[in-house]
PDB file of C-alpha atoms in Angstrom:
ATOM      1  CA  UNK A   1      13.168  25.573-125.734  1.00  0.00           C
ATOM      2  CA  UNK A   2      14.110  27.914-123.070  1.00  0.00           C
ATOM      3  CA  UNK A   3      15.160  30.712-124.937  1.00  0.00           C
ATOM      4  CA  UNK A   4      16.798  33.674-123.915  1.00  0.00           C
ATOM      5  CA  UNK A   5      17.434  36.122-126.515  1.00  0.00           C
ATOM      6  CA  UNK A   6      17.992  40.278-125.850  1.00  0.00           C
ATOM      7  CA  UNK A   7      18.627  38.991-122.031  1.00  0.00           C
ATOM      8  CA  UNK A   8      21.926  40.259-120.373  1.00  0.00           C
ATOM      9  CA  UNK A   9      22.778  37.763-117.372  1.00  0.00           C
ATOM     10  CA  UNK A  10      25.397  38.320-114.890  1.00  0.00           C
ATOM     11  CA  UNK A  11      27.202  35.355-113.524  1.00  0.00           C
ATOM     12  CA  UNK A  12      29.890  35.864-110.576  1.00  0.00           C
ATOM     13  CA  UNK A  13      32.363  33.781-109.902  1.00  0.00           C
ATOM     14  CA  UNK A  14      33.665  32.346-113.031  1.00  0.00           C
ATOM     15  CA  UNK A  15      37.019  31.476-112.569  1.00  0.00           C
ATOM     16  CA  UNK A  16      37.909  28.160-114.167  1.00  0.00           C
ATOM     17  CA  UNK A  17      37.019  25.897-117.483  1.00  0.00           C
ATOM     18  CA  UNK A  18      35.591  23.776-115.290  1.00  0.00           C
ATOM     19  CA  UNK A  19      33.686  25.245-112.813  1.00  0.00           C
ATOM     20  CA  UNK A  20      29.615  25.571-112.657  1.00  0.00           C
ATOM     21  CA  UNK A  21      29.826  29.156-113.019  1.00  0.00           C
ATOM     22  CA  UNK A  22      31.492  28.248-116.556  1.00  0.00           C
ATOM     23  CA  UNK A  23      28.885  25.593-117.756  1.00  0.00           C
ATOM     24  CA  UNK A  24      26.294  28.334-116.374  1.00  0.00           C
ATOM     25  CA  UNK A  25      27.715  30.954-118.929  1.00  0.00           C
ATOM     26  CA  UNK A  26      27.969  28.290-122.161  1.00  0.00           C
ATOM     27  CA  UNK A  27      24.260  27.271-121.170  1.00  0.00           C
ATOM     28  CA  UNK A  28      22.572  30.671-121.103  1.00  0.00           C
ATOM     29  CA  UNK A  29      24.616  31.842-124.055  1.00  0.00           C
ATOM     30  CA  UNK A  30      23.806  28.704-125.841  1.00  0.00           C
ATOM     31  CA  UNK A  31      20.079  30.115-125.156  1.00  0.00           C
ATOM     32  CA  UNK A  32      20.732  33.518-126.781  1.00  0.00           C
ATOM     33  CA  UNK A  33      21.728  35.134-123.496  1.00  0.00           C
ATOM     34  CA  UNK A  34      24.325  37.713-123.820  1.00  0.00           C
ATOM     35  CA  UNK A  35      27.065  37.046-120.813  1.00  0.00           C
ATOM     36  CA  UNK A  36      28.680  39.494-118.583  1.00  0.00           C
ATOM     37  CA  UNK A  37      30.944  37.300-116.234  1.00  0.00           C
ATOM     38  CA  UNK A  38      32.999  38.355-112.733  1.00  0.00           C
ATOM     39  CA  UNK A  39      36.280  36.309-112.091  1.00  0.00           C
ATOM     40  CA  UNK A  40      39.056  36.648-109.777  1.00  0.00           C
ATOM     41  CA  UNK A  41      42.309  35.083-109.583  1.00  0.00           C
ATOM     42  CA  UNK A  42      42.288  33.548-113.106  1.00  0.00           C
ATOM     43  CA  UNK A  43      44.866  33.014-115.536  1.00  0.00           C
ATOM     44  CA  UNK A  44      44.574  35.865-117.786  1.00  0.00           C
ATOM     45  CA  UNK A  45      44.788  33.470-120.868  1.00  0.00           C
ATOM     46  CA  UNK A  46      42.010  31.268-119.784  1.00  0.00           C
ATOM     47  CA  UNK A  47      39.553  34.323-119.425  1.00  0.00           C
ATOM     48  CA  UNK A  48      40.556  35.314-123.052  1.00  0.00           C
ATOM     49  CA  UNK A  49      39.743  32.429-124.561  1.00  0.00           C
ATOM     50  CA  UNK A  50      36.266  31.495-122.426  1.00  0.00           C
ATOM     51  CA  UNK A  51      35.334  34.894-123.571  1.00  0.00           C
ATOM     52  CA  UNK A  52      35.680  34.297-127.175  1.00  0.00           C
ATOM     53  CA  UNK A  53      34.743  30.622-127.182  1.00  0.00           C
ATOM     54  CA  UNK A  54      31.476  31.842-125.588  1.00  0.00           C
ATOM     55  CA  UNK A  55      31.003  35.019-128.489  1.00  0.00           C
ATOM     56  CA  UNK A  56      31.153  31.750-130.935  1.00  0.00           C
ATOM     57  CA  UNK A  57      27.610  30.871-129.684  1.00  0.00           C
ATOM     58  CA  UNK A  58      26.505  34.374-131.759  1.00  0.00           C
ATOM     59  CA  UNK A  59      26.260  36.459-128.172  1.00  0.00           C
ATOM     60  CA  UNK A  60      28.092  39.232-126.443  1.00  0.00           C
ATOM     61  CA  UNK A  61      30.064  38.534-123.782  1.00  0.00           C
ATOM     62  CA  UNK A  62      32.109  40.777-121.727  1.00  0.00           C
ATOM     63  CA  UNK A  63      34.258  39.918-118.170  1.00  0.00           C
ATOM     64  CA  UNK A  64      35.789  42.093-115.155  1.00  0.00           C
ATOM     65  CA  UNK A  65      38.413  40.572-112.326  1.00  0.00           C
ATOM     66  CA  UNK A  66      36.559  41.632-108.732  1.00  0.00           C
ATOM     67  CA  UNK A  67      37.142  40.828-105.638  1.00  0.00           C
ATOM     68  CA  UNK A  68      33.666  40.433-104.436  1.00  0.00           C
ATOM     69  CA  UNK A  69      34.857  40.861-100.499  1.00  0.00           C
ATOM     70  CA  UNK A  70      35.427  44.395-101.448  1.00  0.00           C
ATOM     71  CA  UNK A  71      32.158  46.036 -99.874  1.00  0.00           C
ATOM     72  CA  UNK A  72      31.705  48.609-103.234  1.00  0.00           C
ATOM     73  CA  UNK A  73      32.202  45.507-105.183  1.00  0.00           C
ATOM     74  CA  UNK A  74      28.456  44.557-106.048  1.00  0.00           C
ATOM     75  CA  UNK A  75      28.054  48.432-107.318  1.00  0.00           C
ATOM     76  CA  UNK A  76      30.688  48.337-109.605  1.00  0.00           C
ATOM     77  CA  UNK A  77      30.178  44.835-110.881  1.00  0.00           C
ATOM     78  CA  UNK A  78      26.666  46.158-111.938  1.00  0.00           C
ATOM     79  CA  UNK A  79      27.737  49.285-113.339  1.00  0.00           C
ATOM     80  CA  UNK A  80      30.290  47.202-115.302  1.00  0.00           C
ATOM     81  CA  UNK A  81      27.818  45.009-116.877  1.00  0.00           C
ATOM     82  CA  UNK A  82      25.254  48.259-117.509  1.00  0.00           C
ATOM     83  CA  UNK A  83      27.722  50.394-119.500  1.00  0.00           C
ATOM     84  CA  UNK A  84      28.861  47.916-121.607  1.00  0.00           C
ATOM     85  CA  UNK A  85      25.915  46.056-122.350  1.00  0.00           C
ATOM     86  CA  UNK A  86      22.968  47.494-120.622  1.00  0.00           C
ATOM     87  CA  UNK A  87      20.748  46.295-117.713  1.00  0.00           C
ATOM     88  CA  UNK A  88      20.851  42.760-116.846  1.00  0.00           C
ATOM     89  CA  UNK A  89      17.837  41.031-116.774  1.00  0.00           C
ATOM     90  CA  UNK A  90      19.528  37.482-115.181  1.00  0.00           C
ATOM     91  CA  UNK A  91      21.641  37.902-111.974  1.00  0.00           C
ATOM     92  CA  UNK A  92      23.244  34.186-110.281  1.00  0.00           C
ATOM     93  CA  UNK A  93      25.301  34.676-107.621  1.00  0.00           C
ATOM     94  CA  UNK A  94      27.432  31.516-108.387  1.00  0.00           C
ATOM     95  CA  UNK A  95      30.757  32.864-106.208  1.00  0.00           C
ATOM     96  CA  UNK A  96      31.800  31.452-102.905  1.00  0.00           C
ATOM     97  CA  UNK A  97      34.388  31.454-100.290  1.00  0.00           C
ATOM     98  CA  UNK A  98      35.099  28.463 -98.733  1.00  0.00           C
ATOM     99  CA  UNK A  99      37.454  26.583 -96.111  1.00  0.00           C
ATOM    100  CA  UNK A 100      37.972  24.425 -93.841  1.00  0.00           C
ATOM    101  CA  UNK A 101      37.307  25.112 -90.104  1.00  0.00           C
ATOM    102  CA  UNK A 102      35.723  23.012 -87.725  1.00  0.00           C
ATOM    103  CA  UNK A 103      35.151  24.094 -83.913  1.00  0.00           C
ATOM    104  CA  UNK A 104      38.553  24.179 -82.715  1.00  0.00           C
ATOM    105  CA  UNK A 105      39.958  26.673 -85.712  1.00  0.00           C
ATOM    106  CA  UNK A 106      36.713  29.100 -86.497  1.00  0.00           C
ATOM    107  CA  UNK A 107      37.919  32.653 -85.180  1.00  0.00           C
ATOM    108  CA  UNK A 108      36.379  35.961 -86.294  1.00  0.00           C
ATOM    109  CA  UNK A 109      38.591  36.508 -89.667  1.00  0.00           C
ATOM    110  CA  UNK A 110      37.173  32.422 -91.268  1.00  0.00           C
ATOM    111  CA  UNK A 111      33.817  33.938 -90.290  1.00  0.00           C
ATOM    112  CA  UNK A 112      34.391  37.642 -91.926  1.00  0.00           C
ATOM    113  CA  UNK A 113      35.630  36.084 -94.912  1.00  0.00           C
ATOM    114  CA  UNK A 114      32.878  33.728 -95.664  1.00  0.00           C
ATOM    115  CA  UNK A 115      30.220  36.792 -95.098  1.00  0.00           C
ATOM    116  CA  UNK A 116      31.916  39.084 -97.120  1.00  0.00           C
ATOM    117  CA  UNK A 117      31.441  37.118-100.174  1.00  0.00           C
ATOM    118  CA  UNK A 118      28.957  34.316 -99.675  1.00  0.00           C
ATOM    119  CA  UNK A 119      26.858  36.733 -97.943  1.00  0.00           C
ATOM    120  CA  UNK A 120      27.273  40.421 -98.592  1.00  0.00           C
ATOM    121  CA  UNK A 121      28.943  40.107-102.114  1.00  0.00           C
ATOM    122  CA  UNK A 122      25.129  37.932-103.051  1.00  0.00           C
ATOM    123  CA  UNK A 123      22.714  40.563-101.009  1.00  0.00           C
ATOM    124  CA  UNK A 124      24.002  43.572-101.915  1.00  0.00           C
ATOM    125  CA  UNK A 125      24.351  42.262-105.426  1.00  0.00           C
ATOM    126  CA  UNK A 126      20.740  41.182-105.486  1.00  0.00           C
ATOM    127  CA  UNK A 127      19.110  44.417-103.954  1.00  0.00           C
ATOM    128  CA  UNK A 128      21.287  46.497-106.658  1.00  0.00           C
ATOM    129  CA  UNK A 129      20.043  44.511-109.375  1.00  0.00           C
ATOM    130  CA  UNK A 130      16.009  44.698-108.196  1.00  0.00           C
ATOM    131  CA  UNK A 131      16.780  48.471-107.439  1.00  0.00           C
ATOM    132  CA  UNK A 132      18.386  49.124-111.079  1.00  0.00           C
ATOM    133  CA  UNK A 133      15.554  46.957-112.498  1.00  0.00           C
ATOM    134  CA  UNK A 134      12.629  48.838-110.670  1.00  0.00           C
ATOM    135  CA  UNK A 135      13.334  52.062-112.982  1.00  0.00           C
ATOM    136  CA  UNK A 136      13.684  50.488-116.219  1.00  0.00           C
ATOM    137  CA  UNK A 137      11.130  49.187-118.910  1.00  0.00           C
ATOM    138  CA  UNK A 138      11.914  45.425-118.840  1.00  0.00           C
ATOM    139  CA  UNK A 139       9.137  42.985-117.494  1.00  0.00           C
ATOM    140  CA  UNK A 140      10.593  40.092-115.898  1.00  0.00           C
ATOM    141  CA  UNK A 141      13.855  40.008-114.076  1.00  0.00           C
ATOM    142  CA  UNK A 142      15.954  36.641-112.884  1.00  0.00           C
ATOM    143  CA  UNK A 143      18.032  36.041-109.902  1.00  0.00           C
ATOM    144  CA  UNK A 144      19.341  32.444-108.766  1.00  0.00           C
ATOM    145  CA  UNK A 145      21.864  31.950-106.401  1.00  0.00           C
ATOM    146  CA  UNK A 146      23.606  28.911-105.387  1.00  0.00           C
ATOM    147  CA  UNK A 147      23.610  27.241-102.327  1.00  0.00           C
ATOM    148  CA  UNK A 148      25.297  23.670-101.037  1.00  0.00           C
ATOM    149  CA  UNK A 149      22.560  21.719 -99.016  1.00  0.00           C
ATOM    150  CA  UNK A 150      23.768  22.624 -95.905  1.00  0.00           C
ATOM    151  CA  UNK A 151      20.030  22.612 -94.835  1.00  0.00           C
ATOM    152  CA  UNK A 152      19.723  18.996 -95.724  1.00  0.00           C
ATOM    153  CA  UNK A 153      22.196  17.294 -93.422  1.00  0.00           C
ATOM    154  CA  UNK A 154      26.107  18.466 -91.426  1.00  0.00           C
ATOM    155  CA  UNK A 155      28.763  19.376 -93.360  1.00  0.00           C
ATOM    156  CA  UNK A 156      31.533  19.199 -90.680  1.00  0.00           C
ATOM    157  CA  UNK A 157      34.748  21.062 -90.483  1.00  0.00           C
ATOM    158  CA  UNK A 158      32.755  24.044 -92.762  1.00  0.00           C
ATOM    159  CA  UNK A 159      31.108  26.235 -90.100  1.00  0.00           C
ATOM    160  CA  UNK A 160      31.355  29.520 -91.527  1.00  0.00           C
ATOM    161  CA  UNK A 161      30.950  28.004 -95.019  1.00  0.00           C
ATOM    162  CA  UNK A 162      27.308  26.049 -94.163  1.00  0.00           C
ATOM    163  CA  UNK A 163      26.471  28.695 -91.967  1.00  0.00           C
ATOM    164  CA  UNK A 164      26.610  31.634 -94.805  1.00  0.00           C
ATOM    165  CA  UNK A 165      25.420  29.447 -97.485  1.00  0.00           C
ATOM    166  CA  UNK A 166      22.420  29.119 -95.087  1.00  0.00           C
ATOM    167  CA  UNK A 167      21.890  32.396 -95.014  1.00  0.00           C
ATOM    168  CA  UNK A 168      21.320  32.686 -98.388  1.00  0.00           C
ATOM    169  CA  UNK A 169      18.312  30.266 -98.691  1.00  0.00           C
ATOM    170  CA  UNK A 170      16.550  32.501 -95.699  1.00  0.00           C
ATOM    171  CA  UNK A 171      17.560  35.396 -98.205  1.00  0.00           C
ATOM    172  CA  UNK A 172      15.909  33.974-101.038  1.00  0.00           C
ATOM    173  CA  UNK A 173      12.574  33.661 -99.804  1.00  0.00           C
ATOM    174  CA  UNK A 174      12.277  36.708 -98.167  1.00  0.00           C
ATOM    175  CA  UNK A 175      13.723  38.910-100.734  1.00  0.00           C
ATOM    176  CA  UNK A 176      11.227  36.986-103.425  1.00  0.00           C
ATOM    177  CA  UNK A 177       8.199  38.455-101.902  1.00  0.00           C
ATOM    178  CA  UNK A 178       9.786  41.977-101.833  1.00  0.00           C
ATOM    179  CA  UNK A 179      10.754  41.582-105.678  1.00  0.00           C
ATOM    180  CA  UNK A 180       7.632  39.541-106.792  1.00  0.00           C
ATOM    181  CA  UNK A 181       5.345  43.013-107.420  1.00  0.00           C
ATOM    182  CA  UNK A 182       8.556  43.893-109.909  1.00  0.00           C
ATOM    183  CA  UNK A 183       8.257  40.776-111.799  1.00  0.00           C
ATOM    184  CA  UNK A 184      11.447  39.790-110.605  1.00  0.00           C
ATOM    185  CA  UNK A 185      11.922  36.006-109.426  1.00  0.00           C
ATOM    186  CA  UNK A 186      14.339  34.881-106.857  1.00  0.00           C
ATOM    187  CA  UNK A 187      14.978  30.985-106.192  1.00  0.00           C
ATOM    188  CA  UNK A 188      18.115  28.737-105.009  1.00  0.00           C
ATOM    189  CA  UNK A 189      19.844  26.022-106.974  1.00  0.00           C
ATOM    190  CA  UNK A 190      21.916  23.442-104.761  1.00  0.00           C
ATOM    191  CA  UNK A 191      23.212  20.888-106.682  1.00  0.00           C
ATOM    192  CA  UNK A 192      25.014  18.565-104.720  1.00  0.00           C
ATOM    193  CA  UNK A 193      28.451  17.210-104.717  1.00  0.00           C
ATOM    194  CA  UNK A 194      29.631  18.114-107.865  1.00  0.00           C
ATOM    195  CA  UNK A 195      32.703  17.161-110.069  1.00  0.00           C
ATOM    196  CA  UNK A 196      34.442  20.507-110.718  1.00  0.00           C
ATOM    197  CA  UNK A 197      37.974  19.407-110.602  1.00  0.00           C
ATOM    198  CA  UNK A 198      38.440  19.021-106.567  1.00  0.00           C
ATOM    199  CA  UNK A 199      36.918  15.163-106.931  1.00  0.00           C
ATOM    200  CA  UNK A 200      39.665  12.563-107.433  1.00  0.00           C
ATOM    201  CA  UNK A 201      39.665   9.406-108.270  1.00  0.00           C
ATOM    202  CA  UNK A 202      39.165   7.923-104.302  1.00  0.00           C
ATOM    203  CA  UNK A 203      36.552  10.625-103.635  1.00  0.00           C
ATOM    204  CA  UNK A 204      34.428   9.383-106.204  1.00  0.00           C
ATOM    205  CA  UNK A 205      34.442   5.577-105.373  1.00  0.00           C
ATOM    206  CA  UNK A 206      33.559   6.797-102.158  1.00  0.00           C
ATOM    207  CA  UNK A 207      30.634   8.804-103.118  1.00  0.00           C
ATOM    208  CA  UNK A 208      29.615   7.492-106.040  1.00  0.00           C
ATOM    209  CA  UNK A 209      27.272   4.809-103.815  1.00  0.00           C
ATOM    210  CA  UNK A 210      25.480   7.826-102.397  1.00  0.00           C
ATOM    211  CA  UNK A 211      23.911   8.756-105.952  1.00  0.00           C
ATOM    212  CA  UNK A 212      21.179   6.255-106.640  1.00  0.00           C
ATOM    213  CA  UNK A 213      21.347   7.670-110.579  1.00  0.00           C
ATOM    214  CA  UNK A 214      24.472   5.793-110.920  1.00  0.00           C
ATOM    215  CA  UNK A 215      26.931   9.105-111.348  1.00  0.00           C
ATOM    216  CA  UNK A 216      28.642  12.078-109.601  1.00  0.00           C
ATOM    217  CA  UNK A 217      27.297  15.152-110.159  1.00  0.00           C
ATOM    218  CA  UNK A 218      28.467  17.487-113.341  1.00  0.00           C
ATOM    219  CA  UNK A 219      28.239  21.144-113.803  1.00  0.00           C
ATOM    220  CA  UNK A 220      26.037  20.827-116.906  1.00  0.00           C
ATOM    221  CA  UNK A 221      23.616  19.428-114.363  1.00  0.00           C
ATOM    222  CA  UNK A 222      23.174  22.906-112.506  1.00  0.00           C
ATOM    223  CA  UNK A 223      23.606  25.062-115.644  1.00  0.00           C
ATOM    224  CA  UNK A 224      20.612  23.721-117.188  1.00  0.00           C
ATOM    225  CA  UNK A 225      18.499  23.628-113.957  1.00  0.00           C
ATOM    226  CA  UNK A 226      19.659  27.370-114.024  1.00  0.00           C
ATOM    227  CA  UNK A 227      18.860  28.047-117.445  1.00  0.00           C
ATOM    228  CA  UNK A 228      15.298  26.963-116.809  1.00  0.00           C
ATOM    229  CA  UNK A 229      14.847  28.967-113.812  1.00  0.00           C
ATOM    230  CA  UNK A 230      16.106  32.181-116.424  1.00  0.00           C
ATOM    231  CA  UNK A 231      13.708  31.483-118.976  1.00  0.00           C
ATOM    232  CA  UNK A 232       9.904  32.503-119.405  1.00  0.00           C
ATOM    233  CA  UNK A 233       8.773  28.911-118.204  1.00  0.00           C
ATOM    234  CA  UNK A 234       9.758  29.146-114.731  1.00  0.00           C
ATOM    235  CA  UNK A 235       8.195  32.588-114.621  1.00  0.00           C
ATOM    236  CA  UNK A 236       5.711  30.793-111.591  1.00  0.00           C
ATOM    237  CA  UNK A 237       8.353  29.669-109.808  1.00  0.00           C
ATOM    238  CA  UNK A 238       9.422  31.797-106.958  1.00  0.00           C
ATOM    239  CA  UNK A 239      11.276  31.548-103.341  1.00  0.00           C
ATOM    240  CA  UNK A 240      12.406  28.375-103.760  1.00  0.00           C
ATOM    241  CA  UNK A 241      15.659  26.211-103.185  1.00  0.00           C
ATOM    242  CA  UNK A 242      15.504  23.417-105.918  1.00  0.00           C
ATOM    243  CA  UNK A 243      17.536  19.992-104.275  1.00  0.00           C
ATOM    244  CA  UNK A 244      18.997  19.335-107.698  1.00  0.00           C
ATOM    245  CA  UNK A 245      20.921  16.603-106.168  1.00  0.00           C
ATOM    246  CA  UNK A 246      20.362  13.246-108.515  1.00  0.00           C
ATOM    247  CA  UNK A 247      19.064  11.720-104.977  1.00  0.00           C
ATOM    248  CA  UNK A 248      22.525  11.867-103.083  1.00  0.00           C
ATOM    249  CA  UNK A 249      21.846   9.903-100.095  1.00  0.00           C
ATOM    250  CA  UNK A 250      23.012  11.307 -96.889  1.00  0.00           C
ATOM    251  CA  UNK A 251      24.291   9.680 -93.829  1.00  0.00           C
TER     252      UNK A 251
END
């Protein structure tokens, strides 16, 4: 099907087995895609071994430990990726920041935090990548970025977090009709509540009403809406924020 092969992608924030970043990186290699990952904070061991276990799929693969609230981050992330495998020709902005707040605890520093990576880290990333792409020979460029439905109902007690993820859909749809003349798409994936490893046992009785589908959300779910989005298919399919939500009921 959607087949990748020759395509570098670039995934940030890939930092545990079972994350969506991670099922993002087995899906696209899985498709041919050779995988240049960002991580931060992970065991050492763990990064290893995802790196191999993903070469077994026939690809390249290649990691680097950023802190993506370092403002030069986004630069050398992509200069990374470029010397060791060349020009990427996927981008997703998978990373995120995220805590609690609510009214009575935002301050300046929750706020700063939350833009420095949900925000800047994802822009600045994005604008490198189109500007990098714009002088080479390849003809169709991919970025997807993730986002958490924040435009779709509250999410109380995460200001900073809803308000920075929001920013990122308004980001999408402008920056698509900047990078359209390139041949470079830009959409959103939100997928919903999804099992990572934060979900236990009483969270999911509780939610688990709320999906008409009959099941909590999984990470394969986003990688292979993600996948799509990277392949020559979706190649129409611009400024958008797919719901990918398995009808989660709100409210």
């Amino acid at each position: 099907m959607y087949k990748l092969n020759g395509n570098v992608a670039l995934i940030t924030g890939v930092s545990h087995e079972n994350g969506i970043g991670a099922a993002i990186c087995k899906k696209l290699a899985s498709e041919g895609a050779d995988i240049f990952f960002t991580h931060y904070g992970s065991n050492a061991d763990w990064v290893k071994t995802f790196e191999d276990n993903t070469r077994e799929y026939g690809v390249r693969c290649g990691n680097l430990e950023v802190d993506l609230a370092d403002p030069g981050a986004p630069f050398n992330v992509l200069e990374a990726v470029t010397a060791e495998m060349g020009l990427p020709a996927i981008l997703v902005n998978n990373a995120a920041h995220s805590t609690r707040d609510g009214y009575m605890n935002l301050d300046a520093q929750t706020l700063d935090d939350h833009y420095a990576v949900n925000m800047r880290a994802t822009f600045l990333l994005s604008v490198e990548f189109a500007r990098r792409f714009r002088k080479s020979p390849m003809p169709v460029g991919r970025i997807i970025n993730l986002t958490s439905g924040q435009a779709l109902g509250p999410m109380p007690g995460e200001l900073a977090y809803a308000a920075t993820k929001g920013a990122i859909s308004a980001f999408t749809l402008s920056l698509s009709a900047e990078l359209a003349p390139l041949g470079i798409t830009v959409n959103a994936v939100n997928p919903g509540p999804t099992d990572t490893g934060w979900m236990n046992e009483e969270i999911k009785r509780e939610i688990l009403p709320k999906f008409p589908l009959a099941r909590v959300g999984i990470p394969e779910d986003a990688a292979r809406l993600v996948a799509f989005l990277a392949s020559e298919e979706a190649e129409w399919i611009t400024g958008q924020v797919l719901n990918s939500e398995g009808g989660f009921l709100r409210g």
